[in-house]
Tab-separated table of C-alpha atoms and ligand atoms in Angstrom:
chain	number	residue	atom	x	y	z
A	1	UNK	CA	-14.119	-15.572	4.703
A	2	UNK	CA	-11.641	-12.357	4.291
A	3	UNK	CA	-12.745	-9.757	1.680
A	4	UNK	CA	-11.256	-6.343	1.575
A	5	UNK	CA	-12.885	-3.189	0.366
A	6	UNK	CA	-12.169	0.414	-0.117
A	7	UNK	CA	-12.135	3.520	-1.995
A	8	UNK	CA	-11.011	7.263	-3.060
A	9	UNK	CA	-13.603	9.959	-3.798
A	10	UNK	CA	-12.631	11.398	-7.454
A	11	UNK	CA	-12.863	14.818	-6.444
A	12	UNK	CA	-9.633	16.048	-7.324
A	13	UNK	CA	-6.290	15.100	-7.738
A	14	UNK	CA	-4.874	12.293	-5.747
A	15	UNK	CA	-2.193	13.317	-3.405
A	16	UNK	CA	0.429	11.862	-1.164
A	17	UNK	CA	-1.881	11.668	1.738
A	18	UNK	CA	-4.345	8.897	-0.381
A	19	UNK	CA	-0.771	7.322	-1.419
A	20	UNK	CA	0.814	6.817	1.902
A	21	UNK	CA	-2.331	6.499	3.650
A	22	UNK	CA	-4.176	4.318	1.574
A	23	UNK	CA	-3.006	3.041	-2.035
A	24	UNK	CA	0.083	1.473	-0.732
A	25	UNK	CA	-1.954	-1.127	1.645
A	26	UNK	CA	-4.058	-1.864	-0.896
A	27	UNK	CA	-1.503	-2.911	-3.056
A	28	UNK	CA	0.329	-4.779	-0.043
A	29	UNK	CA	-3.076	-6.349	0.670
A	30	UNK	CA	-3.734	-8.340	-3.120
A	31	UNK	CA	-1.214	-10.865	-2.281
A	32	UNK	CA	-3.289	-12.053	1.097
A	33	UNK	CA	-6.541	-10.897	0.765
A	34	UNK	CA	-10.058	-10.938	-2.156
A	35	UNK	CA	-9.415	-7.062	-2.742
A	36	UNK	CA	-12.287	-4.677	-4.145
A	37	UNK	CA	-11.489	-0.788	-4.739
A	38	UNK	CA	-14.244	1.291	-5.890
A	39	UNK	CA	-13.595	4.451	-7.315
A	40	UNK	CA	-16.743	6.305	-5.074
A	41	UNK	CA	-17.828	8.513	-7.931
A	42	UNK	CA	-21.304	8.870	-6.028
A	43	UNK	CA	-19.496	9.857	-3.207
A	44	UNK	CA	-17.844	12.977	-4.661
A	45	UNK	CA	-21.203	14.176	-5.917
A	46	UNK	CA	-22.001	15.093	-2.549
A	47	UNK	CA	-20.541	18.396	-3.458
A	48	UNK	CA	-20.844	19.628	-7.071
A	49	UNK	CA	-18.555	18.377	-9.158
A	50	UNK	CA	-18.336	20.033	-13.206
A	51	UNK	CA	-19.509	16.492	-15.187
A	52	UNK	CA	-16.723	17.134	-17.902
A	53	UNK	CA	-13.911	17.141	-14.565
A	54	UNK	CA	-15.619	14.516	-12.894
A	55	UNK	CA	-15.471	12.005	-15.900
A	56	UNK	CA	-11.803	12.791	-16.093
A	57	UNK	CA	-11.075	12.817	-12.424
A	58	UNK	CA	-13.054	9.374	-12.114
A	59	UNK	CA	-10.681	8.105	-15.088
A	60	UNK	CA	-7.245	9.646	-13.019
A	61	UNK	CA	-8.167	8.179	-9.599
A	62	UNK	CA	-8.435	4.380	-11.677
A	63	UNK	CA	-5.126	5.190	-13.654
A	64	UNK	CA	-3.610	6.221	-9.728
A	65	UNK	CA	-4.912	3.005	-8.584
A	66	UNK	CA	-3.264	0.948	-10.940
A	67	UNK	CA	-0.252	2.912	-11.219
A	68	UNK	CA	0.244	2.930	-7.337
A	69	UNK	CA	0.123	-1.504	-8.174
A	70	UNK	CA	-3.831	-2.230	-7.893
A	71	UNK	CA	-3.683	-4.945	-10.208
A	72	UNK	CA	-7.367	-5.148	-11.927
A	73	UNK	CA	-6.277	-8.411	-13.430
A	74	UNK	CA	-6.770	-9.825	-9.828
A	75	UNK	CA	-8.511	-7.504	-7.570
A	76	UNK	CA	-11.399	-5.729	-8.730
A	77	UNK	CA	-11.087	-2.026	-9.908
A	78	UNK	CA	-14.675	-0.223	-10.666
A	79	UNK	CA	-16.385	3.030	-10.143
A	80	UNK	CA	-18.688	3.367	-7.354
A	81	UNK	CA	-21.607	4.491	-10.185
A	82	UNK	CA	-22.010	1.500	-12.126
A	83	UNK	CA	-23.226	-1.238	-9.558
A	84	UNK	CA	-26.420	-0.074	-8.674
A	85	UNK	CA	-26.387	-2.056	-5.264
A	86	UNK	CA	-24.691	0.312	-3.481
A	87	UNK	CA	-28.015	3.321	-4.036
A	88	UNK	CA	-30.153	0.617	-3.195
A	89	UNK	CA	-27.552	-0.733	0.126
A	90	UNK	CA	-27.557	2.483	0.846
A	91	UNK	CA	-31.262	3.278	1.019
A	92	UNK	CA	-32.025	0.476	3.409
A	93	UNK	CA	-29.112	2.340	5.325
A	94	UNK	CA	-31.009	5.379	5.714
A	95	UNK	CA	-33.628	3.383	7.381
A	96	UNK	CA	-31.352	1.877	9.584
A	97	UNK	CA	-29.149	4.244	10.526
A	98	UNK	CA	-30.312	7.178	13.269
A	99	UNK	CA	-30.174	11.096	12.938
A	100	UNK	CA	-28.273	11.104	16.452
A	101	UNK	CA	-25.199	9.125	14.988
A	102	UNK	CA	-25.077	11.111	11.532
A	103	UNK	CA	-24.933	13.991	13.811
A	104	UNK	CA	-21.790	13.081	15.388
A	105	UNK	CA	-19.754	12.685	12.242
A	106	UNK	CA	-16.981	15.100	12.647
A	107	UNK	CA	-16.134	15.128	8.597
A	108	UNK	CA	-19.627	16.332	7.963
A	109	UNK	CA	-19.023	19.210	10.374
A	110	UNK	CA	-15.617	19.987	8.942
A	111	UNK	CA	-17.096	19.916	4.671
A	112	UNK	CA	-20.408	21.770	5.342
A	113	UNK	CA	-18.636	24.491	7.293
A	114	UNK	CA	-20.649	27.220	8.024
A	115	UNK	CA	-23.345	27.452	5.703
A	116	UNK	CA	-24.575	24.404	7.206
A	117	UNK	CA	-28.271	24.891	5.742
A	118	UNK	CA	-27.049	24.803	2.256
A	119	UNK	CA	-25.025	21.286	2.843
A	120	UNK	CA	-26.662	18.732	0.122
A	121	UNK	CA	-28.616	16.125	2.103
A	122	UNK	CA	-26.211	14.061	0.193
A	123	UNK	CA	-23.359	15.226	1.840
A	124	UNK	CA	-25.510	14.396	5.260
A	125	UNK	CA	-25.882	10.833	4.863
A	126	UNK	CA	-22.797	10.146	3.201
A	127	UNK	CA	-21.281	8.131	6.009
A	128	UNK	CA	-24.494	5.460	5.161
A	129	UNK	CA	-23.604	5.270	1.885
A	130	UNK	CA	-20.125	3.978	3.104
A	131	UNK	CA	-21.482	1.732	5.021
A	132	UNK	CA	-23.166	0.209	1.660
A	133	UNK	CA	-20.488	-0.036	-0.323
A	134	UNK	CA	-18.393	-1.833	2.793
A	135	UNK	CA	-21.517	-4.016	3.412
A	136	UNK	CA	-22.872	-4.683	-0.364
A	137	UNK	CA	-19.666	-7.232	-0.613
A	138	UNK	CA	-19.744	-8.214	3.562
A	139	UNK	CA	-16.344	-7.064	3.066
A	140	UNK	CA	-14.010	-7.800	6.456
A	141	UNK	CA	-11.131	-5.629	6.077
A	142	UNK	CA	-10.760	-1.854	5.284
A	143	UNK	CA	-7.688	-0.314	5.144
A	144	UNK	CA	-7.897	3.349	5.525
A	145	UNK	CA	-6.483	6.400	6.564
A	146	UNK	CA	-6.882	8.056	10.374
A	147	UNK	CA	-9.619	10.118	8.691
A	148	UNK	CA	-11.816	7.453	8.190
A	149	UNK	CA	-12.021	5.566	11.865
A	150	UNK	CA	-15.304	6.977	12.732
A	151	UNK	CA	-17.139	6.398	9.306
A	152	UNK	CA	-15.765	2.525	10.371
A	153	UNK	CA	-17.266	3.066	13.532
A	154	UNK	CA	-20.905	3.851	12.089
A	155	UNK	CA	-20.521	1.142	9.858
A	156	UNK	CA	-20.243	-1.493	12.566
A	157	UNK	CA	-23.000	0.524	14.238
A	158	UNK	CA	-25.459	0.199	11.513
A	159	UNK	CA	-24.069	-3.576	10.569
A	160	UNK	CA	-25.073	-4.446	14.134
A	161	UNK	CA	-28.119	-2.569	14.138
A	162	UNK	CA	-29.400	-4.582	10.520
A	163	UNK	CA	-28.716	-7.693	12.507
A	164	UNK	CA	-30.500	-7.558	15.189
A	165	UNK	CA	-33.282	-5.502	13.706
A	166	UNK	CA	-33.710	-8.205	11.644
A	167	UNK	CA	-32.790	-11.099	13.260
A	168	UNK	CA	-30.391	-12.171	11.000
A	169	UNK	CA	-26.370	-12.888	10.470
A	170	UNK	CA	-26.072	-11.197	7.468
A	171	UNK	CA	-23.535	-8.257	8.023
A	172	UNK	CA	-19.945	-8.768	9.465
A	173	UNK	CA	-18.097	-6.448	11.669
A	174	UNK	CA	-15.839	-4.841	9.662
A	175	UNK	CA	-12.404	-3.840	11.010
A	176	UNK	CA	-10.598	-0.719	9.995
A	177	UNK	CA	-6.706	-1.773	8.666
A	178	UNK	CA	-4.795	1.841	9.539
A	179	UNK	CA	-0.958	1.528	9.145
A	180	UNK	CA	1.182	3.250	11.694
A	181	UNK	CA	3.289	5.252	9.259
A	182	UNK	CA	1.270	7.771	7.051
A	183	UNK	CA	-2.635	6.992	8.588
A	184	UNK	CA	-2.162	11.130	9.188
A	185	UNK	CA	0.031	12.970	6.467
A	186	UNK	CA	-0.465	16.876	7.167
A	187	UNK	CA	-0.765	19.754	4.767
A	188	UNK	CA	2.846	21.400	4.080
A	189	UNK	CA	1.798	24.246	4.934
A	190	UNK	CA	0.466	23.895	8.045
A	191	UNK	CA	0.842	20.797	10.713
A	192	UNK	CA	-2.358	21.220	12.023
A	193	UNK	CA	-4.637	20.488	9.084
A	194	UNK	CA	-4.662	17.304	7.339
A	195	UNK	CA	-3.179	17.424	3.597
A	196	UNK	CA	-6.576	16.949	1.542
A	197	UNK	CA	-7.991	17.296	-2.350
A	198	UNK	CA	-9.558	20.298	-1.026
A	199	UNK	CA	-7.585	22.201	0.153
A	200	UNK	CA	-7.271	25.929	-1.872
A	201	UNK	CA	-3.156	26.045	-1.650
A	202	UNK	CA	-1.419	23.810	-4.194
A	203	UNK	CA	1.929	24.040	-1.980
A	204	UNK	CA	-0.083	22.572	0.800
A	205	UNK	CA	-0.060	19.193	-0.721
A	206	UNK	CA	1.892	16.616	-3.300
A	207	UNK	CA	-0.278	15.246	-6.151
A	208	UNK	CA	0.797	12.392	-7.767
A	209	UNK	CA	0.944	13.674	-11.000
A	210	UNK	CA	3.330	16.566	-10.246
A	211	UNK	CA	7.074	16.071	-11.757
A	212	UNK	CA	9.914	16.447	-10.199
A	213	UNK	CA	10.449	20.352	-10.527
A	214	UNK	CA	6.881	20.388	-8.498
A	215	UNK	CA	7.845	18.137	-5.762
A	216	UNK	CA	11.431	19.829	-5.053
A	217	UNK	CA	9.738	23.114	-5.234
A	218	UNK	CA	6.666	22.120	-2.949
A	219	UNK	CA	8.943	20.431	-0.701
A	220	UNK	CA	11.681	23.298	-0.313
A	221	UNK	CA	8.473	25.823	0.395
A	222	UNK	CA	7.057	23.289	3.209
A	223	UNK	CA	6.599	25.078	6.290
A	224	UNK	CA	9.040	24.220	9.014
A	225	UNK	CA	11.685	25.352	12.029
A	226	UNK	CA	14.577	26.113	12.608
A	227	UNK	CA	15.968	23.336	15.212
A	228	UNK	CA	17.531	20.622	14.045
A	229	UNK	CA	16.336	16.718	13.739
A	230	UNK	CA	16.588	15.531	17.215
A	231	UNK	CA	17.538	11.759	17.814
A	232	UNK	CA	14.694	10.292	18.845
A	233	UNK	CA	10.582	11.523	16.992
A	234	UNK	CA	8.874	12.082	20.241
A	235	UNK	CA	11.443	14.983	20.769
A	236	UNK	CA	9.559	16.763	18.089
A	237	UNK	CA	6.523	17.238	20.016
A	238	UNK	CA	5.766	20.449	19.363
A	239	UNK	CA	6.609	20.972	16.334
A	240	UNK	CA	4.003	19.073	14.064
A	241	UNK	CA	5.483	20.430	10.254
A	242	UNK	CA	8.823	19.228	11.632
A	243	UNK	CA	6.946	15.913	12.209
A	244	UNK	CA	4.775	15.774	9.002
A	245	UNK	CA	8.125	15.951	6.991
A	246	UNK	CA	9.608	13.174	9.122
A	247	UNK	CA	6.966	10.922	9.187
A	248	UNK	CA	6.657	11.170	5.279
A	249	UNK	CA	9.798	10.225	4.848
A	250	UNK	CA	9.451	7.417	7.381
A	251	UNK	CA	6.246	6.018	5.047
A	252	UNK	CA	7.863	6.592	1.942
A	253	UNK	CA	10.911	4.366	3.166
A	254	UNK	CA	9.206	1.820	4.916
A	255	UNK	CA	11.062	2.902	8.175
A	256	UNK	CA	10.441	4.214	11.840
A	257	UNK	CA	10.720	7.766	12.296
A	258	UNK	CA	12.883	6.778	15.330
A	259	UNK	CA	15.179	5.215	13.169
A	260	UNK	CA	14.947	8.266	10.317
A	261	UNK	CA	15.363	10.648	13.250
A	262	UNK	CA	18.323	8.796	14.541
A	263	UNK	CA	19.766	8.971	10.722
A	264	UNK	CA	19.958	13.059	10.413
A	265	UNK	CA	20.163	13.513	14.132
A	266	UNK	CA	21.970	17.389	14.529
A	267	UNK	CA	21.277	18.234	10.848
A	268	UNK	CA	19.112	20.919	9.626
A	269	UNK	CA	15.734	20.858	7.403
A	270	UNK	CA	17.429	21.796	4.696
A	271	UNK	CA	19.805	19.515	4.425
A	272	UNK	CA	16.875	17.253	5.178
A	273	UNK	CA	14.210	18.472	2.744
A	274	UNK	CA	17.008	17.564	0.250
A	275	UNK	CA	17.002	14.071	0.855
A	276	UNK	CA	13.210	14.197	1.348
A	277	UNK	CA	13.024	15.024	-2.089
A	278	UNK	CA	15.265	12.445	-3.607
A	279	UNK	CA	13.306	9.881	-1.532
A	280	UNK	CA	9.465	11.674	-2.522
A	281	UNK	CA	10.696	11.693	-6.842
A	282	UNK	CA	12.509	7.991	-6.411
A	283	UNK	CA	8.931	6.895	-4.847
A	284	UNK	CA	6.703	8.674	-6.874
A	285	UNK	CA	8.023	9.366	-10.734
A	286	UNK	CA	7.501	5.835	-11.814
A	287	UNK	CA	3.749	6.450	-10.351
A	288	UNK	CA	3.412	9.707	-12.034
A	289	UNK	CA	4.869	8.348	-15.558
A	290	UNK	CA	2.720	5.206	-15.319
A	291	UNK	CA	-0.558	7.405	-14.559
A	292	UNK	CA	0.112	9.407	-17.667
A	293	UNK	CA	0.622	6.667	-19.729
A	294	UNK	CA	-2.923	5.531	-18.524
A	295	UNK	CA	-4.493	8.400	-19.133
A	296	UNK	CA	-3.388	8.765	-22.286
A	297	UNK	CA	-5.618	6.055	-23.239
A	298	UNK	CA	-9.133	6.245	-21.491
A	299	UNK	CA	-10.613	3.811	-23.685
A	300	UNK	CA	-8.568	0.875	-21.956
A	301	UNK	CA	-9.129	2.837	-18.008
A	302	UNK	CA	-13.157	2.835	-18.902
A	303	UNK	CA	-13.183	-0.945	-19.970
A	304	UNK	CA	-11.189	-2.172	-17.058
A	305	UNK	CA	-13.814	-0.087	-14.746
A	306	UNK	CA	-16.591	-1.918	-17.055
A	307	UNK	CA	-14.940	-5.315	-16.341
A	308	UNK	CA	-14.553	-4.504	-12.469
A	309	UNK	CA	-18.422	-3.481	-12.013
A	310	UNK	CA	-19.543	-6.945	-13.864
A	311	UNK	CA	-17.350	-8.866	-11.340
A	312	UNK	CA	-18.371	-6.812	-7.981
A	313	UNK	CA	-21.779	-6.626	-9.425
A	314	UNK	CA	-21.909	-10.271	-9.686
A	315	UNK	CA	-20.359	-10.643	-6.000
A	316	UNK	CA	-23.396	-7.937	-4.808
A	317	UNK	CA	-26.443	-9.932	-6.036
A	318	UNK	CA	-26.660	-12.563	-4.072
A	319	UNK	CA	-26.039	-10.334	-0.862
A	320	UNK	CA	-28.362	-8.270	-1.846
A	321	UNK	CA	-31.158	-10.671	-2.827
A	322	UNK	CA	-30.597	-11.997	0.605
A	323	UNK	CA	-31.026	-8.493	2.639
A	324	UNK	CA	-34.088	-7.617	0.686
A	325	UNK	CA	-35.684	-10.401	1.703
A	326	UNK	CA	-34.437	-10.027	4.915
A	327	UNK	CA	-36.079	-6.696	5.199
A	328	UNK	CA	-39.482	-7.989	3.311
A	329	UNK	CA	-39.594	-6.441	0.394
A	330	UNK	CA	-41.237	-8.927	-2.621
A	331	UNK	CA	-39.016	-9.923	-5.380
B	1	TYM	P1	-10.859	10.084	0.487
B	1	TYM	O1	-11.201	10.108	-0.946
B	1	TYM	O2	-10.894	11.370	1.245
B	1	TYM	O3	-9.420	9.466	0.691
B	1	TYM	C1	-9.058	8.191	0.154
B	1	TYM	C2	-8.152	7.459	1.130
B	1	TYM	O4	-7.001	8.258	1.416
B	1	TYM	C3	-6.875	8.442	2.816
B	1	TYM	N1	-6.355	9.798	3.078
B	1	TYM	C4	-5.286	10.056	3.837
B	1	TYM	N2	-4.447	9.246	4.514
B	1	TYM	C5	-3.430	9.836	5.186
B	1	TYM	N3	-3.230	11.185	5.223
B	1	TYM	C6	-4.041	12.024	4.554
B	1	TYM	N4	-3.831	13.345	4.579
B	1	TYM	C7	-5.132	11.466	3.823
B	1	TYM	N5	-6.123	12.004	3.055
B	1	TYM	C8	-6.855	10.965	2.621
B	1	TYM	C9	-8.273	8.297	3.375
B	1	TYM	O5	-8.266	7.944	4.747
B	1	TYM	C10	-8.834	7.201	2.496
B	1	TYM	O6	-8.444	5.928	2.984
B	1	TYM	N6	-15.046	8.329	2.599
B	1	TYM	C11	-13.833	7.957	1.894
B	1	TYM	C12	-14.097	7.198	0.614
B	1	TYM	C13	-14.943	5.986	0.776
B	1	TYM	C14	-14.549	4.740	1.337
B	1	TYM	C15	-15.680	3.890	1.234
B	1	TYM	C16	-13.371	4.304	1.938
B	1	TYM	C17	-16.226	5.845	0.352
B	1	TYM	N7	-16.680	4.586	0.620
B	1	TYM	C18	-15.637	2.590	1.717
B	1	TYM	C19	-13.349	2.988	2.419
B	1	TYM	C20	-14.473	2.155	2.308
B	1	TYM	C21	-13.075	9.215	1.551
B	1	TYM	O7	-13.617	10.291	1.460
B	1	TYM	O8	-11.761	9.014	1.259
């Protein structure tokens, strides 16, 4: 049996990056596919978040959902907080997983930074939490971004590890689904670093609920060169904001960037940032209208996330049930 999972941390606004690299599959994914997205609210905790921000960021990241075309009608839409599986999933996960592949993570590296000693233990053994929300519903699929392939990797890891530990079939190997068009959208500002929540610059990225003025403006002041498109993408080796731009436009159409190179072939970025924009507002201001609709009424966001936890809850309890007494614990 096929059962997607996955999730966005509600730790600031959503951005292009979660829309190209994530929200679109999932929405292309409800038609073949038992679909769960989980808005990981325990997840973002691993670095503080203000309560008041974090109750209205959970709410935004469910409107996004939605408003990207996550119907909660038939796939289930919840926050991360209110099935308590996935603390408990994740517990056993500590126990399972080992210090030597936590220290590999690269994304724990890149958030703790420096001051590595004052990192929240949370933030540490994130990557088993991850593996309990995946697990909790022996989901098969996850479609992510490039960012997340070696959280998938652990997750197999400690999947396989549960099983034979334990003697048992009870966790699949999940796959990873990362589509070849926007898996990697960059910061506009700089082709090197990936464009993230976190980020300090607001020009570096596109949130989804910027207007029009933002998106012209943030696109115009994206960072690029001054040689034209060439025919052909892998002539823009090289040149990585060149490629960024390119390869956004490629997602956002549903096209190669071969074939989007081949289109402005000899013309400049600014001709092409122009067209960039009309494609990023067409794409995006019926997102950005719907989400603000939602928003305006969290009443009707926090009962569809109520709704969402009773049906993934009632999906987790018999997995559950079955791995504790897997593991021997009474009950
Ligand atoms: P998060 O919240 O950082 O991002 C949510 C999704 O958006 C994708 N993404 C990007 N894709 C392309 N280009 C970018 N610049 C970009 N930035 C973000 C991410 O790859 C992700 O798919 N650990 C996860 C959340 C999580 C999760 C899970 C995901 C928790 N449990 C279980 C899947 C399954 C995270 O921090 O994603």
């Amino acid at each position: 049996q096929n059962r997607v999972f996955s999730g966005a941390q509600p730790s600031g606004n959503m951005h292009l990056g979660n829309y190209l690299g994530a929200f679109r599959n999932w929405v292309k994914l409800q038609d073949s596919f038992e679909c769960i997205y989980c808005v990981v609210d325990m997840h973002a905790i691993t670095v503080w978040q203000d309560p008041a921000d974090l109750v209205a960021q959970t709410r935004e990241a469910a409107a996004a959902y939605i408003a990207a075309g996550v119907n909660p009608e038939k796939s289930i839409l919840f926050n991360q907080s209110q099935v308590s599986g996935h603390a408990e999933l994740a517990w056993i996960f500590n126990c399972v997983s080992r210090l030597g592949w936590l220290n590999r993570m690269t994304q724990f590296k890149d958030k703790a930074g420096k001051n590595r000693e004052n990192a929240s233990t949370g933030l540490y053994v994130y990557p088993n939490l991850m593996a309990a929300d995946i697990l909790l519903y022996q989901a098969t699929h996850v479609p992510v971004g490039e960012d997340q392939k070696q959280h998938l990797e652990l997750t197999r890891d400690i999947a396989q590890k549960f099983n034979n530990d334990f003697g048992v079939e009870m966790f699949p190997l999940t796959e990873p689904i990362i589509q070849e068009e926007g898996a990697r959208i960059m910061s506009l500002r700089d082709g090197s670093a990936k464009m993230s929540k976190s980020d300090p610059s607001e020009y570096s990225r596109i949130n989804l609920n910027d207007d029009a003025d933002a998106i012209a403006l943030k696109i115009r002041k994206a960072k690029t060169d001054p040689e034209p498109l060439p025919a052909l993408a892998k002539d823009l080796e090289g040149r990585p904001e060149a490629l960024n731009l390119v390869g956004i436009y490629a997602a956002l159409t549903d096209r190669t960037r071969d074939s989007v190179c081949t289109e402005f072939e000899g013309q400049g970025f600014a001709e092409f940032k122009k067209a960039l924009t009309d494609v990023a507002v067409s794409k995006l201001s019926p997102i950005t209208g719907e989400m603000r609709r939602l928003i305006a009424a969290p009443d009707h966001i926090d009962a569809v996330l109520r709704q969402g936890a009773e049906r993934a809850s009632a999906i987790a309890a018999p997995i559950l049930k079955d791995v504790k007494k897997a593991v021997g614990f009474i009950g």
